[in-house]
Amino acid sequence: MAATCSESPVPESNPEMQNKAVVDELYRALPCGDTDTVAKLVASDLEWWFHGPPRCHHMMRMLTGEASHTEFRFEPRSIEVVGDCVIAEGWEGAQVYWVHVWTLKDGIITQFREYFNTWLVVKDLRPPRWEIGHVDGLRHTLWQSHPGDLARRSLPGLVLAI
C-alpha cells in the first residue's frame, strides 16, 4: 500500500467499511506527519496494549508525538475488518513483523493493540448459537497472522479473544 498525503472521503456504506476507511486514512496521514488528521481519528483517551520487545513501541510513540513519522514506516500488507476491529499487518524482511488491532466506536479509534514480532490469532469465544438444523459448537478463528517473509521464523504467539 503506497502512502499518499491526500485525504480520501470515508464511504457512507456499512460500519465495517467506514471503520476500515478510518484506519486507511490514519496510515496515509502518519508518514506525512499529518497530526491534525491523526488527532481527528484517534480518541484522546485511547486505550493501548502492547506485546513485543520494549524498544519496539513504534506506533504508540508516533501517536503520542514522542517519535517522528520518519523513525519507523508502517506500510500495511493487509487490512481486514473483524467486527468492530480493524486488523492491519505488515512486515519488512525477516526481522520485523507487526500487527495492529484498532477498535472503533462511532468512527473514532478508541482502542489500540500493538503486537510486534508476535504471531496473533483472533478467536470468537462467544457462546455457541443454536440454529435450526445446525449446531455451531466450535470456537472459530476470525483472523490469524500470515506474514509471507517470516513463515519459517519462530515467534511467540497470542490468542486475542473477542
Short mmCIF file of C-alpha atoms in Angstrom, two decimals:
data_model
loop_
_atom_site.label_atom_id
_atom_site.label_comp_id
_atom_site.label_asym_id
_atom_site.label_seq_id
_atom_site.Cartn_x
_atom_site.Cartn_y
_atom_site.Cartn_z
CA MET A 1 0.00 0.00 0.00
CA ALA A 2 1.59 3.22 -1.09
CA ALA A 3 1.05 6.09 1.28
CA THR A 4 -0.21 9.36 -0.11
CA CYS A 5 -0.95 12.53 1.75
CA SER A 6 -4.22 13.24 0.02
CA GLU A 7 -7.34 12.77 2.08
CA SER A 8 -9.99 10.45 0.71
CA PRO A 9 -13.63 10.53 1.75
CA VAL A 10 -14.93 7.89 4.13
CA PRO A 11 -17.55 5.83 2.28
CA GLU A 12 -21.11 6.03 3.56
CA SER A 13 -21.72 2.29 3.15
CA ASN A 14 -21.70 -0.08 6.11
CA PRO A 15 -19.98 0.44 9.50
CA GLU A 16 -17.27 -2.15 8.75
CA MET A 17 -16.22 -0.35 5.57
CA GLN A 18 -16.34 3.00 7.38
CA ASN A 19 -14.05 1.63 10.11
CA LYS A 20 -11.61 0.28 7.52
CA ALA A 21 -11.62 3.66 5.75
CA VAL A 22 -10.76 5.42 9.04
CA VAL A 23 -7.77 3.13 9.60
CA ASP A 24 -6.70 3.53 5.95
CA GLU A 25 -6.80 7.30 6.44
CA LEU A 26 -4.70 7.00 9.61
CA TYR A 27 -1.99 5.03 7.79
CA ARG A 28 -1.98 7.63 4.98
CA ALA A 29 -1.66 10.52 7.47
CA LEU A 30 1.17 9.04 9.55
CA PRO A 31 4.04 9.11 7.01
CA CYS A 32 3.10 12.68 6.11
CA GLY A 33 3.28 13.84 9.72
CA ASP A 34 -0.36 14.99 9.44
CA THR A 35 -1.04 15.34 13.16
CA ASP A 36 -4.38 17.14 12.63
CA THR A 37 -5.82 14.14 10.79
CA VAL A 38 -4.37 11.70 13.34
CA ALA A 39 -5.90 13.71 16.21
CA LYS A 40 -9.27 13.71 14.43
CA LEU A 41 -9.25 9.90 14.04
CA VAL A 42 -7.92 8.81 17.46
CA ALA A 43 -9.70 9.32 20.79
CA SER A 44 -7.81 11.50 23.27
CA ASP A 45 -8.19 8.74 25.89
CA LEU A 46 -7.01 5.93 23.62
CA GLU A 47 -6.68 2.59 25.42
CA TRP A 48 -3.39 0.94 24.42
CA TRP A 49 -1.87 -2.50 24.87
CA PHE A 50 1.49 -3.74 23.57
CA HIS A 51 3.19 -7.11 23.18
CA GLY A 52 6.75 -7.32 21.97
CA PRO A 53 10.23 -6.03 22.76
CA PRO A 54 10.05 -2.79 24.80
CA ARG A 55 12.16 -0.89 22.26
CA CYS A 56 9.51 -1.57 19.58
CA HIS A 57 6.62 0.65 20.75
CA HIS A 58 6.85 2.33 17.36
CA MET A 59 3.21 3.17 16.67
CA MET A 60 2.35 4.40 20.14
CA ARG A 61 5.45 6.61 20.16
CA MET A 62 4.30 8.06 16.83
CA LEU A 63 0.75 8.64 18.07
CA THR A 64 1.96 10.47 21.18
CA GLY A 65 4.50 12.56 19.25
CA GLU A 66 7.43 11.00 21.11
CA ALA A 67 8.80 9.67 17.80
CA SER A 68 8.92 11.21 14.37
CA HIS A 69 6.96 9.72 11.49
CA THR A 70 10.32 9.02 9.84
CA GLU A 71 11.68 6.70 12.58
CA PHE A 72 9.60 3.68 11.55
CA ARG A 73 7.47 3.33 8.45
CA PHE A 74 4.22 1.38 8.78
CA GLU A 75 3.11 0.05 5.42
CA PRO A 76 0.30 -2.45 5.97
CA ARG A 77 0.42 -5.51 3.72
CA SER A 78 -3.19 -6.29 4.64
CA ILE A 79 -6.06 -4.56 6.43
CA GLU A 80 -9.10 -6.61 7.39
CA VAL A 81 -12.25 -5.91 9.38
CA VAL A 82 -13.37 -8.29 12.14
CA GLY A 83 -16.49 -6.97 13.85
CA ASP A 84 -15.73 -3.51 15.26
CA CYS A 85 -11.97 -4.19 14.98
CA VAL A 86 -9.73 -3.38 12.06
CA ILE A 87 -6.59 -5.53 11.87
CA ALA A 88 -3.54 -4.29 9.97
CA GLU A 89 -0.49 -6.44 9.37
CA GLY A 90 2.92 -5.66 7.96
CA TRP A 91 6.45 -6.96 7.73
CA GLU A 92 9.82 -5.95 6.41
CA GLY A 93 12.33 -8.72 5.74
CA ALA A 94 12.98 -11.47 8.25
CA GLN A 95 13.32 -9.32 11.39
CA VAL A 96 10.24 -7.11 11.56
CA TYR A 97 6.62 -8.26 11.79
CA TRP A 98 3.78 -6.27 13.31
CA VAL A 99 0.02 -6.50 13.80
CA HIS A 100 -2.20 -3.60 14.86
CA VAL A 101 -5.72 -4.17 16.14
CA TRP A 102 -7.76 -0.97 16.13
CA THR A 103 -11.17 -0.86 17.83
CA LEU A 104 -13.52 1.87 16.68
CA LYS A 105 -16.67 3.39 18.11
CA ASP A 106 -18.71 5.86 16.08
CA GLY A 107 -15.87 6.30 13.58
CA ILE A 108 -13.23 7.11 16.24
CA ILE A 109 -10.37 4.80 17.22
CA THR A 110 -10.86 4.08 20.93
CA GLN A 111 -8.54 1.14 21.50
CA PHE A 112 -5.22 0.08 20.03
CA ARG A 113 -3.37 -3.19 20.44
CA GLU A 114 0.15 -3.34 19.02
CA TYR A 115 1.88 -6.69 18.52
CA PHE A 116 5.49 -6.63 17.38
CA ASN A 117 7.25 -9.85 16.29
CA THR A 118 4.32 -11.85 17.67
CA TRP A 119 2.02 -14.30 15.87
CA LEU A 120 -1.61 -13.41 16.53
CA VAL A 121 -4.78 -15.49 16.32
CA VAL A 122 -8.15 -13.78 16.83
CA LYS A 123 -10.85 -16.15 18.09
CA ASP A 124 -14.56 -15.76 18.66
CA LEU A 125 -15.24 -17.03 22.18
CA ARG A 126 -18.90 -16.12 22.37
CA PRO A 127 -21.20 -18.93 23.49
CA PRO A 128 -22.27 -21.14 20.58
CA ARG A 129 -25.53 -20.25 18.86
CA TRP A 130 -28.19 -22.79 18.09
CA GLU A 131 -29.52 -22.56 14.58
CA ILE A 132 -32.24 -24.63 13.02
CA GLY A 133 -30.67 -27.87 11.81
CA HIS A 134 -27.15 -26.77 12.76
CA VAL A 135 -25.13 -26.59 15.95
CA ASP A 136 -22.04 -24.42 15.93
CA GLY A 137 -20.09 -25.72 18.90
CA LEU A 138 -16.69 -24.69 17.59
CA ARG A 139 -14.94 -21.56 18.68
CA HIS A 140 -13.74 -20.36 15.32
CA THR A 141 -10.74 -18.39 14.21
CA LEU A 142 -11.70 -14.99 12.82
CA TRP A 143 -8.20 -13.93 11.78
CA GLN A 144 -4.63 -15.15 12.08
CA SER A 145 -1.17 -13.88 11.23
CA HIS A 146 0.05 -14.68 7.77
CA PRO A 147 3.39 -12.97 7.14
CA GLY A 148 4.92 -14.41 3.99
CA ASP A 149 8.52 -13.44 4.70
CA LEU A 150 8.52 -14.90 8.23
CA ALA A 151 6.97 -18.32 7.66
CA ARG A 152 10.00 -20.20 8.99
CA ARG A 153 10.72 -17.90 11.91
CA SER A 154 9.81 -18.83 15.46
CA LEU A 155 7.83 -16.07 17.16
CA PRO A 156 5.77 -16.04 20.36
CA GLY A 157 2.07 -16.45 19.76
CA LEU A 158 -1.00 -14.94 21.38
CA VAL A 159 -4.73 -15.51 21.12
CA LEU A 160 -6.94 -12.44 21.14
CA ALA A 161 -10.43 -13.40 22.27
CA ILE A 162 -13.32 -11.24 21.09
#
